[in-house]
Amino acid sequence: MSDYRSVPVADPAQDRRTAPTQPGSRMARRAAAAAPPPPPDDRPPRGHRGGGGGQGKMRALAWISIGVTSVMVAGSLTAYTVYRDAFGNITQKPVKEDIINPRPPDTGALNVLLVGSDTRAGDGNAKYGQQLARTADAGGKRTDTIILMHISPNRDKAQLISFPRDSMVQIPRCKNETTKQEMPPRRDMINSAYNAGGIACTMSTIETLTGIRINHFVEVDFSGFKKIVDALGGIEICLKSGVNDKASKLVLPPGKSLLNGEKALGYVRLRKYGDGSDIQRIKRQQIFISKVIAKATSNDLLTDPGQLREFVAAAGSSVTMDPELANDTERLIEIALSAKQLTAGGVKLTTVPWGPDPADENRVVWTADAAKLFTAVRTDTEVALPAPSASAKPKVTVKPQQVKVQVLNGTKTVGKAREVADQLTEQGFNVVSVGNYEAADGQSLAKSEIHYARSIDTAPDYADTLAGAVLPKPAPAAGKVPTTNAQAYVPATAAAGAAPKSGPVIQFVVGEDFESVKVTELPDSVKQGTITASQQTNVCT
């Protein structure tokens, strides 16, 4: 797992080791009941700085990808055979064999990578992205948009994570999409992974940077964007003030306007509006796509066979997917049903926390809070548990703030106790001391352990709260272990609240298998870059 974690900085003062889901049958039954059997498979196998031209449009393309995946439910939940030709038009691109780096484990979550491409090889695309055409040949492609759609293992939460296009990151070794020759790793803008290595390199880059397994991808281009909006009959927006922008060729009055595909392209790339910032434009695009999804999954569309057929045809001919997704109707339904939450209260739209690159003011780098965001997504593995029987002993509900913890380093890694103690403190636990644990054989402890005092009846409940916050989850055991070099722990930053005056001290012995503490309390920079569905109810605001 070390391939997907940053290397901690040791603190010698606190540690003596220093120098001196698979889809369930319920979904299958739902798909089977809602649609006839599927037909035979005859289908063919930049960031914070100002820009303009095609760049804004490309970011919106990925937002539209979400709507495209959600609309696939329409044909399946009504009359699949009527729309089989539209489904057959989905372009498929195999990528598994082109991903050459180690991949993160599959946690049961569903993660779909969404990208907007300005490929000029397709019909109707050549007249878009003209600014970028000066730097790429007519058959080339570029993207300024990379968005991750994360659906929780229980399929009860949907989250969108946007990666700033000008992010300077470490690109791993990848195959060149055209020549299949291996390209060495390098530090570069994140969208350069797509330009040379295609979607496979982009997936691998996101996986190595975040530790999140990417299950599928969806690409959509300029022409597809227009067709989808037009097939929906346009999207209504509301503006506080009018627009007369030559760069986007958009003229709109204050108040409500119904945008067709052409005007929608102008709107989503509009920069000279409001404060003119890229962040504000991203928020407008997030609101726009929430309206696309709301309309694509509305009863008005699903009960209008003519418009539905037109929309499904537009969607099917506008996207590229991996074969595993394109050929899996059940999975498309699963994504679509989860995507409907993008118009409900549970959705979150988040931009990765960033700051200016010290080496180039026109580029950005991710802040330390980005790692916390990725951990929160990666550890979203809770599974609903059955209710306890009436005869079972009532379980005491213990919050992290009530749990006092002693962290012991059971490995040979310098500073491990302090590293883990800091992570626990950030999530509200009260770490009282750090130290070391020596195994009988003198070797590193292979698996992390949690221990509690046998004499305290409620201690197992406190231990369970701690175990639920650690990955992988250890099984708490009665009886404490001896410690060496125990020292009082002083957090690097002030704790959120006072330590509990009573309650047992739970021992957490860090083993070699330790991955991370689950992130449930995100930093302010992440919260400020997040839009919830409740904030999207009125575009005028």
Coordinates of C-alpha atoms in Angstrom, one line a residue:
M1 CA 0.0 0.0 0.0
S2 CA 2.9 2.3 0.3
D3 CA 2.7 3.0 -3.4
Y4 CA -0.4 5.1 -2.7
R5 CA 0.7 7.0 0.4
S6 CA 2.9 10.0 1.0
V7 CA 6.1 9.4 3.0
P8 CA 5.7 10.8 6.5
V9 CA 8.2 13.1 8.2
A10 CA 9.7 11.5 11.3
D11 CA 9.5 13.3 14.7
P12 CA 12.3 11.9 16.8
A13 CA 11.0 13.6 19.9
Q14 CA 7.9 11.3 20.1
D15 CA 9.4 8.0 18.9
R16 CA 12.6 6.4 20.0
R17 CA 13.4 4.8 16.7
T18 CA 15.4 7.7 15.5
A19 CA 19.0 8.3 14.5
P20 CA 20.8 7.6 17.9
T21 CA -19.2 -5.2 -4.5
Q22 CA -19.9 -6.4 -6.7
P23 CA -23.5 -5.4 -7.9
G24 CA -26.1 -7.3 -5.8
S25 CA -28.8 -9.5 -7.0
R26 CA -31.4 -6.8 -6.1
M27 CA -30.1 -4.6 -8.9
A28 CA -30.2 -7.5 -11.3
R29 CA -33.8 -8.2 -10.4
R30 CA -34.7 -4.6 -10.8
A31 CA -33.2 -4.5 -14.3
A32 CA -34.9 -7.7 -15.3
A33 CA -38.3 -6.6 -14.1
A34 CA -38.0 -3.2 -15.8
A35 CA -36.9 -4.2 -19.2
P36 CA -37.0 -7.0 -21.7
P37 CA -33.9 -9.2 -22.1
P38 CA -31.0 -7.4 -23.8
P39 CA -30.5 -8.0 -27.5
P40 CA -27.6 -10.0 -28.9
D41 CA -24.3 -8.3 -28.4
D42 CA -23.5 -7.2 -32.0
R43 CA -21.8 -3.9 -31.1
P44 CA -18.3 -3.2 -32.3
P45 CA -15.9 -4.1 -30.1
R46 CA -5.8 25.3 -17.6
G47 CA -6.5 25.9 -13.4
H48 CA -6.8 29.4 -11.9
R49 CA -5.5 31.5 -14.8
G50 CA -7.5 33.1 -17.6
G51 CA -8.1 31.3 -20.8
G52 CA -10.8 31.4 -23.3
G53 CA -11.8 29.8 -26.4
G54 CA -12.4 26.1 -26.1
Q55 CA -11.0 25.5 -22.6
G56 CA -14.2 26.3 -20.8
K57 CA -16.3 24.2 -23.1
M58 CA -14.1 21.2 -22.5
R59 CA -14.6 21.3 -18.7
A60 CA -18.3 21.3 -19.3
L61 CA -18.1 18.3 -21.5
A62 CA -17.1 16.2 -18.5
W63 CA -20.1 17.5 -16.5
I64 CA -22.3 16.5 -19.4
S65 CA -20.7 13.0 -19.3
I66 CA -22.5 12.5 -16.0
G67 CA -25.8 13.3 -17.6
V68 CA -25.0 10.9 -20.5
T69 CA -24.4 8.0 -18.1
S70 CA -27.6 8.7 -16.2
V71 CA -29.7 8.8 -19.3
M72 CA -28.7 5.2 -20.2
V73 CA -31.3 4.1 -17.6
A74 CA -34.0 5.6 -19.8
G75 CA -33.9 2.9 -22.5
S76 CA -33.4 0.1 -19.9
L77 CA -36.3 1.1 -17.7
T78 CA -38.8 1.5 -20.5
A79 CA -38.3 -0.6 -23.6
Y80 CA -34.7 -1.6 -24.2
T81 CA -35.4 -3.1 -27.6
V82 CA -36.7 0.2 -28.9
Y83 CA -33.4 1.9 -28.2
R84 CA -31.0 -1.0 -29.1
D85 CA -29.6 0.9 -32.1
A86 CA -28.8 3.9 -29.9
F87 CA -27.0 1.7 -27.4
G88 CA -25.1 0.1 -30.2
N89 CA -23.8 3.5 -31.3
I90 CA -21.7 3.8 -28.1
T91 CA -18.0 3.9 -29.1
Q92 CA -16.0 1.4 -27.1
K93 CA -12.3 1.7 -26.2
P94 CA -10.5 -1.1 -24.3
V95 CA -7.9 0.3 -21.9
K96 CA -7.1 -2.4 -19.3
E97 CA -4.0 -3.7 -21.2
D98 CA -2.6 -0.2 -21.5
I99 CA -2.5 0.5 -17.8
I100 CA 1.0 -0.7 -16.8
N101 CA 1.2 0.6 -13.2
P102 CA 0.1 -1.2 -10.0
R103 CA -3.5 -0.4 -9.3
P104 CA -5.2 0.4 -6.0
P105 CA -7.5 -2.2 -4.5
D106 CA -11.2 -2.2 -5.3
T107 CA -13.2 -1.1 -2.2
G108 CA -16.6 -1.8 -3.6
A109 CA -17.2 1.8 -4.5
L110 CA -18.0 2.8 -8.1
N111 CA -15.6 5.4 -9.5
V112 CA -16.1 6.6 -13.1
L113 CA -13.6 9.0 -14.7
L114 CA -15.2 11.7 -16.8
V115 CA -13.3 13.6 -19.4
G116 CA -14.2 16.2 -22.0
S117 CA -12.2 15.9 -25.3
D118 CA -11.8 18.4 -28.1
T119 CA -10.9 15.7 -30.6
R120 CA -11.2 17.3 -34.0
A121 CA -11.3 14.0 -35.9
G122 CA -15.1 13.6 -35.5
D123 CA -17.9 15.3 -37.5
G124 CA -18.8 18.7 -36.2
N125 CA -15.8 19.0 -33.9
A126 CA -13.4 20.8 -36.1
K127 CA -14.9 24.3 -35.6
Y128 CA -14.6 24.1 -31.8
G129 CA -11.4 24.4 -29.9
Q130 CA -9.9 26.7 -32.5
Q131 CA -7.5 28.3 -30.1
L132 CA -6.1 24.9 -29.2
A133 CA -6.0 23.8 -32.8
R134 CA -3.0 26.1 -33.2
T135 CA -1.0 23.8 -30.9
A136 CA -2.4 20.4 -32.0
D137 CA -2.9 18.8 -35.4
A138 CA -6.4 18.5 -36.9
G139 CA -6.7 14.9 -35.8
G140 CA -5.3 15.4 -32.3
K141 CA -7.0 15.7 -29.0
R142 CA -6.7 17.6 -25.8
T143 CA -8.6 18.0 -22.6
D144 CA -8.7 20.5 -19.8
T145 CA -11.3 18.5 -17.9
I146 CA -10.8 15.6 -15.6
I147 CA -13.6 14.7 -13.1
L148 CA -14.1 11.7 -10.9
M149 CA -17.6 10.5 -10.2
H150 CA -17.5 8.6 -6.9
I151 CA -20.5 6.5 -5.8
S152 CA -20.3 5.0 -2.3
P153 CA -20.2 1.2 -1.8
N154 CA -23.8 1.3 -0.5
R155 CA -24.8 3.4 -3.6
D156 CA -26.4 6.0 -1.2
K157 CA -24.0 8.9 -1.9
A158 CA -22.7 10.5 -5.1
Q159 CA -19.7 12.9 -5.2
L160 CA -17.9 14.7 -8.0
I161 CA -14.3 15.6 -7.7
S162 CA -12.8 18.1 -10.2
F163 CA -9.1 18.2 -10.9
P164 CA -7.8 21.7 -11.9
R165 CA -6.5 21.5 -15.4
D166 CA -3.2 23.3 -14.7
S167 CA -2.2 21.1 -11.8
M168 CA 1.5 20.2 -11.8
V169 CA 1.7 16.6 -10.8
Q170 CA 3.9 13.5 -11.2
I171 CA 2.8 11.6 -14.3
P172 CA 3.7 7.9 -14.0
R173 CA 5.2 5.8 -16.8
C174 CA 2.6 5.2 -19.5
K175 CA 2.2 3.7 -22.9
N176 CA 1.9 6.2 -25.8
E177 CA -1.6 5.8 -27.1
T178 CA -0.5 5.7 -30.7
T179 CA 2.8 3.9 -30.7
K180 CA 2.3 1.8 -27.5
Q181 CA 5.9 2.6 -26.6
E182 CA 6.5 3.2 -22.9
M183 CA 7.0 6.8 -21.8
P184 CA 9.1 7.6 -18.7
P185 CA 7.6 9.3 -15.6
R186 CA 7.8 13.0 -15.5
R187 CA 6.4 16.1 -13.7
D188 CA 4.0 17.9 -15.9
M189 CA 0.5 19.3 -16.1
I190 CA -2.2 16.7 -15.3
N191 CA -3.9 17.0 -18.7
S192 CA -0.7 16.1 -20.5
A193 CA -1.3 12.5 -19.4
Y194 CA -4.4 12.5 -21.7
N195 CA -2.7 14.3 -24.6
A196 CA 0.0 11.6 -25.2
G197 CA -1.2 8.6 -23.3
G198 CA -4.9 8.8 -23.7
I199 CA -7.5 7.8 -21.2
A200 CA -5.4 4.8 -20.0
C201 CA -2.6 7.1 -18.9
T202 CA -5.1 9.6 -17.3
M203 CA -6.7 6.8 -15.3
S204 CA -3.3 5.5 -14.2
T205 CA -2.2 9.1 -13.2
I206 CA -5.3 9.6 -11.1
E207 CA -4.9 6.2 -9.5
T208 CA -1.3 6.8 -8.5
L209 CA -1.9 10.3 -7.2
T210 CA -5.0 9.5 -5.2
G211 CA -4.9 5.8 -4.4
I212 CA -8.5 5.5 -5.7
R213 CA -9.4 2.6 -8.1
I214 CA -11.0 3.9 -11.3
N215 CA -13.6 1.3 -12.5
H216 CA -14.8 2.9 -15.7
F217 CA -14.5 6.0 -17.9
V218 CA -16.8 8.1 -20.1
E219 CA -15.6 10.6 -22.8
V220 CA -17.7 13.2 -24.6
D221 CA -16.8 15.8 -27.2
F222 CA -17.9 19.2 -28.4
S223 CA -20.4 18.0 -30.9
G224 CA -21.9 15.5 -28.4
F225 CA -22.4 18.3 -25.9
K226 CA -24.6 20.3 -28.4
K227 CA -26.6 17.3 -29.5
I228 CA -27.4 16.3 -25.9
V229 CA -28.6 19.7 -24.9
D230 CA -30.6 20.1 -28.1
A231 CA -32.2 16.6 -27.6
L232 CA -33.3 17.7 -24.1
G233 CA -35.1 20.7 -25.6
G234 CA -32.7 23.1 -24.1
I235 CA -31.7 24.0 -20.5
E236 CA -33.1 26.9 -18.6
I237 CA -30.8 29.2 -16.7
C238 CA -31.2 32.4 -14.7
L239 CA -28.8 35.3 -14.7
K240 CA -28.6 38.2 -12.3
S241 CA -27.3 40.5 -15.1
G242 CA -27.3 40.3 -18.8
V243 CA -24.4 38.9 -21.0
N244 CA -22.9 40.4 -24.2
D245 CA -19.6 38.5 -24.6
K246 CA -17.8 38.5 -27.9
A247 CA -15.3 35.7 -26.9
S248 CA -18.1 33.2 -26.2
K249 CA -20.4 34.8 -28.8
L250 CA -23.2 34.9 -26.2
V251 CA -25.9 37.5 -25.7
L252 CA -28.4 36.9 -23.0
P253 CA -30.8 39.2 -21.1
P254 CA -31.1 39.3 -17.2
G255 CA -33.4 36.7 -15.7
K256 CA -34.4 33.4 -17.3
S257 CA -33.2 32.1 -20.7
L258 CA -33.7 28.7 -22.4
L259 CA -30.3 27.7 -24.0
N260 CA -30.0 25.5 -27.0
G261 CA -26.9 23.5 -27.6
E262 CA -25.0 26.3 -29.3
K263 CA -25.8 28.9 -26.6
A264 CA -25.0 26.3 -23.9
L265 CA -21.5 26.0 -25.3
G266 CA -21.1 29.7 -25.0
Y267 CA -22.5 29.8 -21.5
V268 CA -20.3 27.1 -20.0
R269 CA -17.2 28.7 -21.4
L270 CA -18.2 32.2 -20.3
R271 CA -15.5 33.9 -18.4
K272 CA -16.1 37.7 -18.5
Y273 CA -19.0 37.5 -16.0
G274 CA -19.3 38.0 -12.3
D275 CA -15.8 38.2 -10.8
G276 CA -14.3 36.6 -13.9
S277 CA -12.6 33.9 -12.0
D278 CA -12.2 30.3 -13.1
I279 CA -13.6 29.0 -9.8
Q280 CA -16.8 30.9 -10.3
R281 CA -17.1 29.5 -13.8
I282 CA -16.6 26.0 -12.4
K283 CA -19.5 26.6 -10.0
R284 CA -21.8 27.8 -12.8
Q285 CA -20.9 24.7 -14.8
Q286 CA -21.7 22.5 -11.8
I287 CA -25.1 24.1 -11.5
F288 CA -25.7 23.7 -15.2
I289 CA -25.0 20.0 -15.2
S290 CA -27.3 19.5 -12.2
K291 CA -30.1 20.9 -14.4
V292 CA -29.1 18.6 -17.3
I293 CA -29.3 15.6 -15.0
A294 CA -32.6 16.7 -13.5
K295 CA -34.1 17.1 -17.0
A296 CA -32.6 13.8 -18.2
T297 CA -34.1 11.8 -15.4
S298 CA -37.4 13.7 -15.2
N299 CA -40.8 12.0 -15.7
D300 CA -41.5 14.4 -18.5
L301 CA -38.7 12.9 -20.6
L302 CA -39.1 9.3 -19.6
T303 CA -42.8 9.4 -20.6
D304 CA -42.3 11.1 -23.9
P305 CA -41.2 8.2 -26.3
G306 CA -40.3 10.5 -29.2
Q307 CA -38.1 12.9 -27.2
L308 CA -36.7 10.0 -25.2
R309 CA -35.7 8.2 -28.4
E310 CA -34.0 11.3 -29.7
F311 CA -32.2 11.9 -26.5
V312 CA -30.9 8.3 -26.1
A313 CA -29.8 8.4 -29.7
A314 CA -27.9 11.7 -29.1
A315 CA -26.3 10.3 -25.9
G316 CA -25.3 7.0 -27.4
S317 CA -23.6 8.6 -30.4
S318 CA -21.8 11.2 -28.3
V319 CA -19.8 9.2 -25.9
T320 CA -16.9 6.7 -25.6
M321 CA -16.8 4.2 -22.8
D322 CA -14.8 1.1 -21.8
P323 CA -16.4 -2.1 -23.0
E324 CA -17.0 -3.3 -19.5
L325 CA -19.3 -0.4 -18.9
A326 CA -20.8 -0.1 -22.4
N327 CA -21.9 -3.7 -22.4
D328 CA -23.1 -3.8 -18.8
T329 CA -26.7 -2.6 -18.8
E330 CA -27.1 -3.3 -15.1
R331 CA -24.1 -1.2 -14.3
L332 CA -25.4 1.7 -16.5
I333 CA -28.6 1.5 -14.6
E334 CA -26.7 1.4 -11.3
I335 CA -24.8 4.6 -12.3
A336 CA -27.9 6.3 -13.5
L337 CA -29.9 5.6 -10.4
S338 CA -27.0 7.0 -8.3
A339 CA -26.6 9.9 -10.6
K340 CA -30.1 11.0 -9.9
Q341 CA -28.8 11.9 -6.5
L342 CA -26.9 14.7 -8.2
T343 CA -30.2 16.7 -8.0
A344 CA -30.9 15.6 -4.4
G345 CA -29.4 16.7 -1.1
G346 CA -26.8 14.0 -0.9
V347 CA -24.6 15.0 -3.8
K348 CA -21.3 17.0 -3.3
L349 CA -19.4 18.7 -6.0
T350 CA -15.8 19.3 -4.9
T351 CA -12.7 20.9 -6.5
V352 CA -9.3 19.5 -5.3
P353 CA -7.7 22.0 -3.0
W354 CA -5.0 23.9 -4.8
G355 CA -2.6 26.9 -4.6
P356 CA -0.3 28.7 -7.0
D357 CA 2.8 26.8 -8.1
P358 CA 5.8 28.6 -6.6
A359 CA 7.7 27.8 -9.8
D360 CA 5.1 29.2 -12.2
E361 CA 2.2 31.5 -11.3
N362 CA 0.3 30.2 -14.3
R363 CA 0.2 26.7 -12.8
V364 CA -1.2 25.2 -9.6
V365 CA -0.2 22.6 -7.1
W366 CA -2.4 20.6 -4.7
T367 CA -2.2 21.5 -1.1
A368 CA -1.8 19.0 1.8
D369 CA -5.6 19.1 2.2
A370 CA -5.9 17.3 -1.1
A371 CA -4.5 14.1 0.5
K372 CA -7.2 14.3 3.2
L373 CA -9.9 14.6 0.5
F374 CA -8.6 11.5 -1.3
T375 CA -8.4 9.5 1.9
A376 CA -12.0 10.4 2.7
V377 CA -13.1 9.1 -0.7
R378 CA -10.8 6.0 -0.5
T379 CA -12.1 5.0 2.9
D380 CA -15.8 5.4 2.1
T381 CA -16.3 1.7 2.8
E382 CA -19.1 1.5 5.5
V383 CA -21.6 -1.2 4.9
A384 CA -25.0 -1.1 6.5
L385 CA -25.3 -3.5 9.5
P386 CA -28.4 -5.4 10.6
A387 CA -30.3 -4.0 13.6
P388 CA -29.4 -5.8 16.9
S389 CA -31.9 -8.3 18.3
A390 CA -34.1 -7.2 21.2
S391 CA -32.2 -9.5 23.6
A392 CA -28.8 -8.2 22.7
K393 CA -26.9 -6.0 25.2
P394 CA -27.4 -2.3 24.3
K395 CA -24.3 -0.9 22.7
V396 CA -22.9 2.3 24.0
T397 CA -22.5 5.0 21.4
V398 CA -19.0 6.5 21.7
K399 CA -17.8 9.5 19.7
P400 CA -14.2 9.9 18.7
Q401 CA -13.9 12.9 21.0
Q402 CA -14.7 10.5 23.9
V403 CA -11.9 8.0 23.1
K404 CA -8.5 8.4 24.7
V405 CA -5.8 6.6 22.7
Q406 CA -2.2 5.5 23.3
V407 CA -0.4 5.0 20.0
L408 CA 2.4 2.5 19.9
N409 CA 4.8 1.9 17.0
G410 CA 5.0 -1.8 16.3
T411 CA 7.1 -1.3 13.1
K412 CA 10.7 -0.4 12.4
T413 CA 9.6 2.8 10.6
V414 CA 10.9 5.9 12.3
G415 CA 8.2 8.3 13.6
K416 CA 5.3 6.0 12.9
A417 CA 3.6 6.5 16.2
R418 CA 3.6 10.3 15.9
E419 CA 2.3 10.1 12.3
V420 CA -0.7 8.0 13.2
A421 CA -1.3 10.0 16.4
D422 CA -1.5 13.2 14.3
Q423 CA -4.0 11.5 11.9
L424 CA -6.2 10.4 14.8
T425 CA -6.1 13.8 16.4
E426 CA -7.3 15.4 13.2
Q427 CA -10.3 13.2 13.2
G428 CA -11.2 14.1 16.8
F429 CA -9.6 11.3 18.9
N430 CA -7.8 12.3 22.1
V431 CA -4.3 10.8 21.9
V432 CA -2.7 10.9 25.3
S433 CA 0.7 9.3 24.7
V434 CA 2.9 7.7 22.1
G435 CA 5.6 5.0 22.4
N436 CA 6.8 1.7 21.1
Y437 CA 5.9 -2.0 21.2
E438 CA 8.5 -4.7 21.0
A439 CA 7.2 -8.1 19.6
A440 CA 8.6 -11.2 21.3
D441 CA 10.5 -12.1 18.1
G442 CA 11.9 -8.6 17.7
Q443 CA 10.4 -8.3 14.3
S444 CA 7.9 -5.7 13.0
L445 CA 4.3 -6.4 13.8
A446 CA 2.6 -7.6 10.6
K447 CA -0.9 -6.4 11.5
S448 CA -2.1 -3.5 13.6
E449 CA -3.8 -4.3 16.9
I450 CA -6.2 -2.6 19.3
H451 CA -6.2 -3.5 23.0
Y452 CA -8.4 -2.5 25.9
A453 CA -8.5 -3.2 29.7
R454 CA -10.4 -6.3 30.7
S455 CA -11.7 -4.7 33.9
I456 CA -13.8 -2.0 32.3
D457 CA -17.2 -3.1 31.0
T458 CA -17.6 -0.3 28.4
A459 CA -14.0 -0.5 27.1
P460 CA -15.0 -2.7 24.1
D461 CA -17.4 0.1 22.9
Y462 CA -14.6 2.6 23.0
A463 CA -12.3 0.2 21.2
D464 CA -14.9 -0.4 18.5
T465 CA -15.1 3.3 17.8
L466 CA -11.3 3.4 17.3
A467 CA -11.3 0.3 15.2
G468 CA -13.9 1.7 12.9
A469 CA -11.7 4.7 12.1
V470 CA -8.6 2.7 11.0
L471 CA -7.8 0.9 7.8
P472 CA -7.6 -2.0 7.7
K473 CA -9.9 -2.5 10.6
P474 CA -8.3 -4.4 13.5
A475 CA -10.3 -6.7 15.8
P476 CA -10.1 -5.3 19.3
A477 CA -8.8 -7.6 22.0
A478 CA -9.1 -7.7 25.7
G479 CA -5.8 -7.2 27.7
K480 CA -3.2 -4.5 27.2
V481 CA 0.3 -4.9 25.9
P482 CA 3.6 -3.6 27.5
T483 CA 5.0 -0.4 26.2
T484 CA 8.5 1.1 25.9
N485 CA 9.6 4.7 25.8
A486 CA 6.1 6.0 26.4
Q487 CA 5.9 9.8 26.2
A488 CA 3.1 12.3 26.5
Y489 CA 1.7 13.3 23.1
V490 CA 1.4 17.0 22.3
P491 CA -0.5 17.6 19.0
A492 CA 1.0 19.8 16.4
T493 CA -2.2 21.9 16.3
A494 CA -4.6 22.7 19.1
A495 CA -7.2 20.0 19.7
A496 CA -10.8 20.8 18.9
G497 CA -12.0 20.1 22.4
A498 CA -10.8 19.2 25.9
A499 CA -9.8 15.6 26.6
P500 CA -12.4 13.5 28.4
K501 CA -12.0 13.4 32.1
S502 CA -13.0 9.8 32.4
G503 CA -13.1 6.7 30.2
P504 CA -10.6 3.9 29.3
V505 CA -7.3 4.4 27.4
I506 CA -7.4 2.3 24.3
Q507 CA -4.1 1.1 22.8
F508 CA -3.5 1.2 19.1
V509 CA -0.4 -0.8 18.1
V510 CA 0.6 0.2 14.5
G511 CA 1.5 -2.7 12.3
E512 CA 3.0 -2.9 8.8
D513 CA -0.4 -3.3 7.3
F514 CA -1.6 0.1 8.5
E515 CA -3.0 2.2 5.6
S516 CA -4.6 5.3 7.1
V517 CA -7.1 6.8 9.5
K518 CA -10.5 7.4 7.8
V519 CA -11.1 11.0 7.1
T520 CA -14.5 12.0 8.3
E521 CA -13.8 15.7 9.1
L522 CA -12.6 17.5 6.0
P523 CA -10.5 20.7 6.2
D524 CA -12.0 24.1 5.5
S525 CA -10.3 24.3 2.1
V526 CA -12.2 21.3 0.9
K527 CA -15.5 22.5 2.3
Q528 CA -15.1 25.9 0.6
G529 CA -14.4 24.2 -2.7
T530 CA -17.6 22.0 -2.4
I531 CA -21.1 22.8 -3.7
T532 CA -24.0 20.8 -2.3
A533 CA -27.3 20.3 -4.1
S534 CA -29.1 22.6 -1.7
Q535 CA -26.9 25.5 -3.0
Q536 CA -27.9 24.7 -6.6
T537 CA -31.6 25.4 -6.4
N538 CA -31.5 28.8 -7.9
V539 CA -28.9 29.8 -10.5
C540 CA -29.6 33.5 -10.0
T541 CA -28.2 33.2 -6.5

